[in-house]
Short mmCIF file of C-alpha atoms in Angstrom, two decimals:
data_model
loop_
_atom_site.label_atom_id
_atom_site.label_comp_id
_atom_site.label_asym_id
_atom_site.label_seq_id
_atom_site.Cartn_x
_atom_site.Cartn_y
_atom_site.Cartn_z
CA MET A 200 85.87 121.71 161.33
CA GLN A 201 82.82 121.44 159.13
CA ASN A 202 80.75 119.39 161.58
CA GLU A 203 82.13 120.92 164.77
CA GLU A 204 79.80 120.59 167.73
CA ILE A 205 80.42 122.34 171.05
CA MET A 206 79.48 120.40 174.17
CA PRO A 207 78.81 121.83 177.65
CA ILE A 208 81.86 120.03 179.07
CA ASP A 209 84.20 121.57 176.47
CA THR A 210 86.51 124.19 177.91
CA PHE A 211 87.91 127.50 176.68
CA THR A 212 90.63 129.93 177.64
CA VAL A 213 90.70 133.55 176.46
CA ILE A 214 94.09 135.04 175.61
CA ASN A 215 94.52 138.79 175.18
CA ARG A 216 96.58 139.52 172.05
CA THR A 217 96.15 143.29 172.21
CA ILE A 218 95.54 146.30 174.46
CA LEU A 219 91.86 147.06 174.92
CA HIS A 220 90.53 150.56 175.69
CA ASN A 221 87.11 151.89 176.59
CA SER A 222 87.07 153.62 173.19
CA ASP A 223 86.95 150.15 171.64
CA ARG A 224 83.49 149.66 173.15
CA LYS A 225 82.15 152.51 171.01
CA ASN A 226 83.69 151.09 167.83
CA LEU A 227 82.31 147.63 168.62
CA SER A 228 78.81 148.97 169.20
CA MET A 229 78.68 151.54 166.39
CA LEU A 230 80.73 149.88 163.64
CA TYR A 231 80.79 146.12 164.21
CA GLN A 232 77.44 145.38 165.86
CA PRO A 233 75.34 146.31 162.77
CA ILE A 234 77.41 143.80 160.78
CA VAL A 235 77.65 140.78 163.09
CA GLY A 236 74.66 141.36 165.37
CA ALA A 237 74.18 142.10 169.07
CA MET A 238 74.66 138.47 170.12
CA ALA A 239 78.18 138.30 168.66
CA ILE A 240 79.21 141.61 170.23
CA ASN A 241 77.78 140.44 173.55
CA LEU A 242 80.00 137.35 173.28
CA TYR A 243 83.04 139.56 172.62
CA PHE A 244 82.20 141.72 175.66
CA THR A 245 81.79 138.54 177.73
CA TYR A 246 85.24 137.33 176.71
CA TRP A 247 86.52 140.79 177.62
CA THR A 248 84.83 140.51 181.02
CA TYR A 249 86.63 137.25 181.67
CA LEU A 250 89.87 139.14 180.99
CA ASP A 251 89.08 141.96 183.41
CA LYS A 252 90.34 139.83 186.31
CA PHE A 253 93.22 138.29 184.37
CA GLU A 254 94.80 140.89 182.12
CA TYR A 255 96.60 138.54 179.75
CA MET A 256 94.99 135.10 180.01
CA THR A 257 91.87 133.81 181.75
CA GLN A 258 91.50 130.70 183.80
CA ILE A 259 89.99 127.64 182.11
CA ALA A 260 86.18 127.81 181.93
CA THR A 261 83.53 125.47 180.53
CA TYR A 262 80.99 126.31 177.88
CA LYS A 263 78.27 125.32 180.34
CA GLN A 264 79.42 128.22 182.53
CA LEU A 265 79.45 130.53 179.52
CA ILE A 266 75.92 129.74 178.32
CA ASN A 267 74.59 130.03 181.87
CA TYR A 268 76.29 133.40 182.21
CA MET A 269 74.98 134.71 178.88
CA GLY A 270 71.59 132.98 178.91
CA VAL A 271 72.00 131.63 175.36
CA SER A 272 72.36 128.25 173.65
CA LEU A 273 75.57 126.54 172.52
CA ARG A 274 74.41 126.95 168.92
CA GLU A 275 74.16 130.73 169.38
CA VAL A 276 77.62 130.84 170.98
CA LYS A 277 79.16 128.92 168.08
CA ASP A 278 77.47 131.02 165.38
CA SER A 279 78.37 134.27 167.16
CA ARG A 280 81.96 133.12 167.51
CA LYS A 281 82.18 132.52 163.75
CA TYR A 282 80.95 136.05 163.01
CA LEU A 283 83.61 137.47 165.35
CA GLU A 284 86.24 135.40 163.54
CA ALA A 285 84.99 136.57 160.14
CA VAL A 286 85.43 140.28 160.95
CA GLY A 287 88.84 139.83 162.58
CA LEU A 288 87.95 140.29 166.25
CA ILE A 289 88.98 136.85 167.49
CA LYS A 290 90.93 133.79 166.39
CA THR A 291 89.97 130.30 167.59
CA TYR A 292 92.05 127.15 168.12
CA VAL A 293 90.83 123.74 169.28
CA LYS A 294 92.45 120.56 170.59
CA LYS A 295 90.63 117.26 171.05
CA ASN A 296 91.32 114.90 173.92
CA ASP A 297 89.66 111.76 175.24
CA VAL A 298 87.16 113.61 177.43
CA ASN A 299 86.31 116.86 175.64
CA LYS A 300 87.64 119.61 173.40
CA GLU A 301 89.83 122.49 174.61
CA TYR A 302 89.44 125.85 172.88
CA ILE A 303 91.81 128.81 172.86
CA ILE A 304 90.16 132.14 172.02
CA GLU A 305 92.56 134.94 171.05
CA LEU A 306 91.09 138.42 171.43
CA PHE A 307 92.11 141.26 169.08
CA SER A 308 91.23 144.95 168.97
CA PRO A 309 88.52 146.30 166.68
CA GLN A 310 89.89 148.37 163.83
CA PRO A 311 90.14 152.11 164.59
CA ALA A 312 87.63 154.19 162.65
CA TYR A 313 90.20 155.41 160.10
CA GLU A 314 91.22 151.85 159.20
CA PHE A 315 87.63 150.59 159.35
CA PHE A 316 86.29 153.09 156.82
CA GLY A 317 89.34 152.47 154.63
CA ASN A 318 88.63 148.74 154.52
CA PRO A 319 86.39 147.94 151.51
CA LEU A 320 84.94 144.82 153.15
CA LEU A 321 84.05 146.32 156.51
CA CYS A 322 82.67 149.65 155.31
CA THR A 323 80.60 147.96 152.58
CA ALA A 324 79.20 145.50 155.11
CA LEU A 325 78.30 148.39 157.42
CA TYR A 326 76.70 150.29 154.54
CA THR A 327 74.62 147.22 153.67
CA SER A 328 73.46 146.83 157.27
CA LEU A 329 72.64 150.48 157.98
CA GLY A 330 71.64 151.94 154.62
CA PRO A 331 72.99 155.22 153.20
CA THR A 332 71.38 157.63 155.71
CA ASP A 333 72.46 155.93 158.93
CA TYR A 334 75.80 154.98 157.41
CA ASN A 335 76.64 158.63 156.74
CA LYS A 336 75.43 159.62 160.22
CA THR A 337 77.70 157.02 161.78
CA LYS A 338 80.65 158.03 159.65
CA ASN A 339 80.15 161.70 160.58
CA LEU A 340 80.55 160.78 164.26
CA TYR A 341 84.20 159.97 163.55
CA LYS A 342 85.06 162.86 161.28
CA ILE A 343 87.59 165.45 162.43
CA PRO A 344 86.26 169.02 162.45
CA ASN A 345 87.76 171.04 159.62
CA ASN A 346 89.37 173.92 161.54
CA ASP A 347 90.93 176.70 159.50
CA LEU A 348 94.43 177.35 160.91
CA SER A 349 95.63 179.57 158.09
CA ASP A 350 95.70 182.63 160.36
CA TYR A 351 97.58 180.82 163.13
CA GLN A 352 101.31 180.24 163.66
CA ASN A 353 102.71 176.90 164.79
CA ILE A 354 104.79 177.62 167.92
CA SER A 355 105.22 173.99 169.10
CA VAL A 356 108.75 173.11 170.22
CA SER A 357 110.67 170.02 169.14
CA PHE A 358 112.28 167.36 171.34
CA GLN A 359 115.78 168.79 171.14
CA ASP A 360 114.50 172.18 172.27
CA MET A 361 113.70 170.77 175.70
CA PHE A 362 115.97 167.73 176.15
CA GLN A 363 119.66 166.94 175.80
CA SER A 364 120.97 163.47 175.01
CA CYS A 365 123.18 162.07 177.76
CA GLN A 366 123.29 158.34 177.18
CA ASN A 367 122.28 156.02 174.37
CA ILE A 368 120.59 152.70 175.10
CA ILE A 369 119.68 149.81 172.85
CA VAL A 370 116.15 150.15 171.53
CA ASP A 371 114.25 146.91 172.23
CA ASN A 372 110.44 146.79 172.12
CA GLU A 373 110.10 143.28 170.73
CA SER A 374 108.32 141.79 173.76
CA ILE A 375 106.29 144.85 174.70
CA ARG A 376 102.52 144.52 174.39
CA LYS A 377 100.79 146.58 171.72
CA ARG A 378 97.42 146.92 170.04
CA ASN A 379 97.01 144.14 167.50
CA TYR A 380 94.45 143.82 164.72
CA LEU A 381 93.54 140.85 162.58
CA THR A 382 93.31 141.18 158.83
CA VAL A 383 89.82 140.56 157.47
CA GLY A 384 90.45 138.12 154.66
CA VAL A 385 88.28 136.65 151.90
CA ASN A 386 88.68 134.24 149.01
CA CYS A 387 87.36 135.73 145.80
CA ASN A 388 86.39 133.69 142.76
CA ILE A 389 88.75 135.51 140.39
CA ASP A 390 92.36 134.50 139.85
CA ILE A 391 93.98 137.80 140.90
CA ASP A 392 97.56 136.54 140.46
CA SER A 393 96.83 135.68 136.84
CA ILE A 394 95.49 139.19 136.22
CA LEU A 395 98.51 140.82 137.86
CA ARG A 396 100.86 138.75 135.68
CA SER A 397 99.45 140.59 132.68
CA PHE A 398 101.17 143.71 134.08
CA PRO A 399 104.79 142.49 134.33
CA ASP A 400 106.22 145.98 134.81
CA ILE A 401 104.03 146.68 137.84
CA ASN A 402 105.27 145.64 141.28
CA ALA A 403 102.03 145.06 143.17
CA THR A 404 102.57 145.19 146.93
CA ASP A 405 100.90 142.79 149.34
CA GLU A 406 98.58 145.61 150.38
CA ILE A 407 97.51 146.17 146.76
CA LYS A 408 96.93 142.43 146.25
CA ASP A 409 94.88 142.24 149.44
CA THR A 410 92.83 145.28 148.41
CA LEU A 411 92.28 143.86 144.93
CA VAL A 412 91.03 140.53 146.36
CA LYS A 413 88.58 142.38 148.62
CA LEU A 414 87.34 144.59 145.78
CA ALA A 415 86.89 141.58 143.48
CA TYR A 416 84.88 139.87 146.23
CA ILE A 417 82.66 142.91 146.87
CA TYR A 418 81.93 143.99 143.31
CA ASN A 419 81.93 140.59 141.55
CA PHE A 420 83.32 142.01 138.32
CA ASN A 421 84.61 139.57 135.72
CA SER A 422 88.31 139.29 134.84
CA SER A 423 88.18 141.64 131.86
CA VAL A 424 86.55 144.45 133.86
CA ILE A 425 89.05 144.03 136.71
CA THR A 426 91.92 144.15 134.22
CA GLN A 427 90.51 147.35 132.71
CA LEU A 428 90.07 149.04 136.10
CA LEU A 429 93.54 147.92 137.15
CA ARG A 430 95.03 149.51 134.05
CA GLU A 431 93.21 152.78 134.75
CA SER A 432 94.55 152.83 138.32
CA ILE A 433 98.23 152.92 137.31
CA ASN A 434 99.69 156.42 137.65
CA SER A 435 102.30 158.10 135.46
CA LYS A 436 105.10 156.52 137.49
CA ARG A 437 103.74 153.05 136.72
CA VAL A 438 102.65 152.54 140.32
CA LEU A 439 99.30 151.15 141.44
CA ASP A 440 97.54 153.54 143.79
CA LYS A 441 95.27 151.95 146.38
CA ASN A 442 92.86 154.88 146.76
CA THR A 443 92.55 155.30 142.99
CA LEU A 444 91.86 151.58 142.67
CA ILE A 445 89.04 151.73 145.22
CA LYS A 446 87.59 154.85 143.63
CA ASN A 447 87.63 153.34 140.12
CA PHE A 448 85.88 150.15 141.27
CA ASN A 449 83.28 152.21 143.11
CA ASN A 450 82.61 154.59 140.20
CA TYR A 451 82.32 151.77 137.65
CA TYR A 452 79.83 149.90 139.82
CA LYS A 453 77.71 153.00 140.40
CA PHE A 454 77.72 153.73 136.66
CA GLU A 455 76.56 150.19 135.86
CA HIS A 456 73.94 150.03 138.66
CA ASN A 457 72.10 153.36 138.55
CA ASN A 458 74.32 155.11 141.11
CA THR A 459 73.77 152.43 143.79
CA LEU A 460 76.48 150.80 145.85
CA PRO A 461 77.16 147.06 146.29
CA LYS A 462 75.91 145.05 149.25
CA ILE A 463 77.56 142.42 151.38
CA THR A 464 75.13 139.90 152.77
CA LYS A 465 75.83 137.15 155.27
CA LEU A 466 76.36 134.43 152.70
CA THR A 467 75.30 131.57 154.96
CA GLN A 468 71.82 130.84 156.28
CA PRO A 469 70.59 133.57 158.73
CA LEU A 470 70.84 132.48 162.36
CA ASP A 471 67.16 133.02 163.09
CA GLN A 472 66.16 130.75 160.18
CA ARG A 473 68.30 127.73 161.02
CA LYS A 474 67.06 124.46 162.50
CA GLU A 475 67.60 124.43 166.25
CA ASP A 476 67.26 120.77 167.23
CA LEU A 477 69.65 119.06 164.83
CA LYS A 478 69.99 115.32 165.45
CA GLY A 479 72.63 112.87 164.35
CA ASP A 480 70.75 111.48 161.35
CA LYS A 481 71.81 111.98 157.74
CA LYS A 482 69.19 114.63 157.02
CA SER A 483 70.28 116.73 160.00
CA LYS A 484 73.91 116.52 158.89
CA GLN A 485 72.94 117.72 155.42
CA ILE A 486 70.88 120.56 156.90
CA TYR A 487 73.98 121.61 158.83
CA ILE A 488 76.08 121.60 155.65
CA TYR A 489 73.50 123.57 153.68
CA GLU A 490 73.21 126.14 156.48
CA ASN A 491 76.94 126.66 157.07
CA ILE A 492 78.41 127.03 153.59
CA ASP A 493 77.92 129.86 151.12
CA PRO A 494 76.41 129.04 147.69
CA ILE A 495 79.49 130.05 145.67
CA THR A 496 81.78 127.75 147.66
CA TYR A 497 79.16 125.01 147.56
CA LEU A 498 78.82 125.21 143.77
CA CYS A 499 82.60 125.20 143.41
CA LYS A 500 82.71 121.94 145.36
CA LYS A 501 79.87 120.48 143.33
CA ASN A 502 81.65 121.34 140.07
CA LYS A 503 85.07 120.41 141.52
CA VAL A 504 86.59 123.74 140.48
CA LYS A 505 88.45 126.49 142.31
CA PHE A 506 86.82 129.43 140.53
CA LEU A 507 83.30 129.82 139.20
CA SER A 508 82.52 131.36 135.82
CA ASP A 509 80.99 134.84 135.74
CA ILE A 510 77.64 133.37 134.67
CA TYR A 511 77.35 131.27 137.83
CA ILE A 512 78.43 134.14 140.09
CA GLU A 513 75.89 136.51 138.52
CA MET A 514 73.20 133.82 138.86
CA ILE A 515 73.87 133.35 142.59
CA ASN A 516 73.97 137.10 143.19
CA HIS A 517 70.62 137.38 141.42
CA LEU A 518 69.14 134.62 143.60
CA ILE A 519 70.33 136.35 146.79
CA PHE A 520 69.89 140.05 146.08
CA ASP A 521 67.12 140.23 143.47
CA ILE A 522 64.92 137.22 144.20
CA GLY A 523 65.73 137.16 147.91
CA LEU A 524 66.36 133.48 148.61
CA ASN A 525 68.38 132.59 151.69
CA PRO A 526 71.84 131.09 151.02
CA GLY A 527 71.02 127.71 152.58
CA VAL A 528 67.89 127.43 150.44
CA ILE A 529 69.97 128.22 147.36
CA ASN A 530 72.27 125.28 148.19
CA VAL A 531 69.26 122.95 148.25
CA LEU A 532 68.06 124.44 144.97
CA ILE A 533 71.45 123.88 143.34
CA ASP A 534 71.42 120.21 144.33
CA TYR A 535 67.84 119.76 143.16
CA VAL A 536 68.49 121.28 139.73
CA ILE A 537 71.62 119.17 139.24
CA LYS A 538 69.60 116.10 140.16
CA VAL A 539 66.67 116.66 137.80
CA ASN A 540 68.55 118.30 134.93
CA ASP A 541 71.20 115.69 134.05
CA ASN A 542 73.94 117.32 136.17
CA LYS A 543 73.52 120.61 134.31
CA ILE A 544 72.68 124.03 135.70
CA ASN A 545 70.44 126.03 133.41
CA LYS A 546 70.19 129.65 134.57
CA ASN A 547 66.60 130.18 133.42
CA PHE A 548 65.50 126.89 134.95
CA VAL A 549 67.13 127.77 138.28
CA GLU A 550 65.55 131.22 138.39
CA ALA A 551 62.11 129.86 137.50
CA ILE A 552 62.23 127.45 140.45
CA ALA A 553 63.70 130.15 142.70
CA ASN A 554 60.81 132.52 141.95
CA GLU A 555 58.34 129.73 142.69
CA TRP A 556 60.02 128.95 146.02
CA LYS A 557 60.01 132.64 146.92
CA ARG A 558 56.27 132.90 146.18
CA ASN A 559 55.75 129.86 148.41
CA ASP A 560 57.68 131.56 151.27
CA ILE A 561 60.49 129.00 151.40
CA TYR A 562 62.96 130.52 153.87
CA THR A 563 64.50 127.59 155.75
CA VAL A 564 66.64 124.71 154.55
CA GLU A 565 64.24 122.18 156.01
CA GLN A 566 61.30 123.75 154.13
CA ALA A 567 63.28 123.52 150.88
CA MET A 568 64.29 119.90 151.49
CA ASP A 569 60.70 118.91 152.34
CA LEU A 570 59.53 120.61 149.15
CA VAL A 571 62.11 118.68 147.14
CA ILE A 572 60.99 115.40 148.75
CA ALA A 573 57.37 116.18 147.88
CA GLU A 574 58.32 117.10 144.31
CA ILE A 575 60.31 113.89 143.80
CA LYS A 576 57.45 111.83 145.21
CA LYS A 577 54.95 113.67 142.97
CA LYS A 578 57.00 112.90 139.86
CA ASN A 579 57.38 109.28 140.88
CA ASP A 580 53.63 109.04 141.47
CA ILE A 581 52.95 110.41 137.99
CA GLN A 582 55.36 107.90 136.51
CA ASN A 583 53.71 105.10 138.47
CA LYS A 584 50.29 106.21 137.25
CA LYS A 585 51.43 106.00 133.65
CA THR A 586 52.85 102.53 134.26
CA THR A 587 49.72 101.44 136.11
CA LYS A 588 47.45 102.79 133.38
CA LYS A 589 49.21 100.63 130.81
CA THR A 590 48.89 97.60 133.06
CA TYR A 591 45.22 98.36 133.73
CA THR A 592 44.49 98.59 130.01
CA THR A 593 46.05 95.22 129.42
CA LYS A 594 44.45 93.51 132.44
CA LYS A 595 41.05 95.09 133.03
CA ILE A 596 40.20 92.52 135.72
CA GLU A 597 42.40 94.49 138.20
CA LYS A 598 40.00 96.67 140.20
CA THR A 599 42.66 98.60 142.10
CA PRO A 600 45.70 100.18 140.42
CA GLU A 601 48.92 98.51 141.50
CA TRP A 602 50.47 101.74 142.78
CA MET A 603 47.76 102.07 145.43
CA ASP A 604 48.99 98.91 147.16
CA THR A 605 50.45 99.47 150.63
CA ASN A 606 53.68 97.66 149.89
CA ILE A 607 54.13 99.67 146.71
CA GLU A 608 53.69 102.86 148.76
CA LYS A 609 56.41 101.75 151.17
CA ASP A 610 58.73 100.95 148.27
CA GLU A 611 57.94 104.35 146.79
CA ASN A 612 58.82 106.17 150.03
CA LYS A 613 62.08 104.25 150.21
CA LYS A 614 62.84 105.23 146.63
CA VAL A 615 62.22 108.90 147.45
CA GLU A 616 64.56 108.67 150.44
CA GLU A 617 67.25 107.02 148.32
CA GLU A 618 66.98 109.70 145.64
CA LEU A 619 67.14 112.47 148.24
CA GLU A 620 70.18 110.86 149.85
CA GLN A 621 71.87 110.60 146.47
CA MET A 622 71.01 114.21 145.68
CA ILE A 623 72.47 115.68 148.89
CA ASN A 624 75.52 113.41 149.15
CA SER A 625 77.85 116.13 147.94
CA ILE A 626 80.40 117.29 150.47
#
């Protein structure tokens, strides 16, 4: 729901899809909180608190009760919920009725440390948030001490040494509760299936495909590099090894980027730099779109394609990581360049404007849109001056240039608004 809006009268029910332990609190605080933020983890703990009295499913509650309990806004609840969904901690369903919307929130366990640090997406996101020093400190907290048992003898007994089978029963654990984890999924901009088809003798498992999609998303290599690394990860038995694949991607990136590791940024506008009081007008709706979609997806929609070329992906990465523009601002920039450059995106032109916006401290979507409005008006004023100058030369009896007239100014403002509306009418 692109334009989803939570209202105080909307209700929610939390359903427990797993078994939660106190040890999960440590993983949530140490591993997930640096990625999604304290507000999102607080929301997860609040959902958990609702479950403390009802082990499987909570009673129906309203969002007004939730925001009063947490002391936050509905906007913060919605954004925090999305971060929890993104990292696989919850799953959300909604049903509309005549009065309000009813939400179902399914709660899942955080990944155990072993799985977390083996997940390329999660561990890279944690590394980006903490930096190398604190990342290694956090990882060391979960490491098993390396005890030398070479001088010891294993004297543990087996089951049959202590028990004798008397009666066989049918094994049935289908309906028994267990710890459940959600898969953290992404959509990369490389056609992985097409690459794998170039290796017809390799049977890539679902786990390998999932890992390859995540690696392609993290490292942003082009198709030829991915194909090369895939070929180097096939062992002598013609089997793709997951750990070798991860290692090869990592080593290639470090070789190409002066021994540094990739970063995962939150590819939508940061929460603290979004507009709080969004109204129902067209500009507010466009601000919402700019703030809640990542630039790669946005450019795909603008170009009406499923995958972006490597040039576009590298350009967006440069705008985010090197220049430091916020994702929502980049979306405005993309629209502006398409508007003024005959529906073409010139990399040098984009980066020149991006550097100018960065020097002018453009961090919010609204700042970027206001700058675009001012720029369009400035260009129209220049054009009007040229037209007026010609008119003035022909008719010197006119004391005041035509463009200074009040009615002309109103028409000009309307023209700016129409051009802006046309520019941002994209999704």
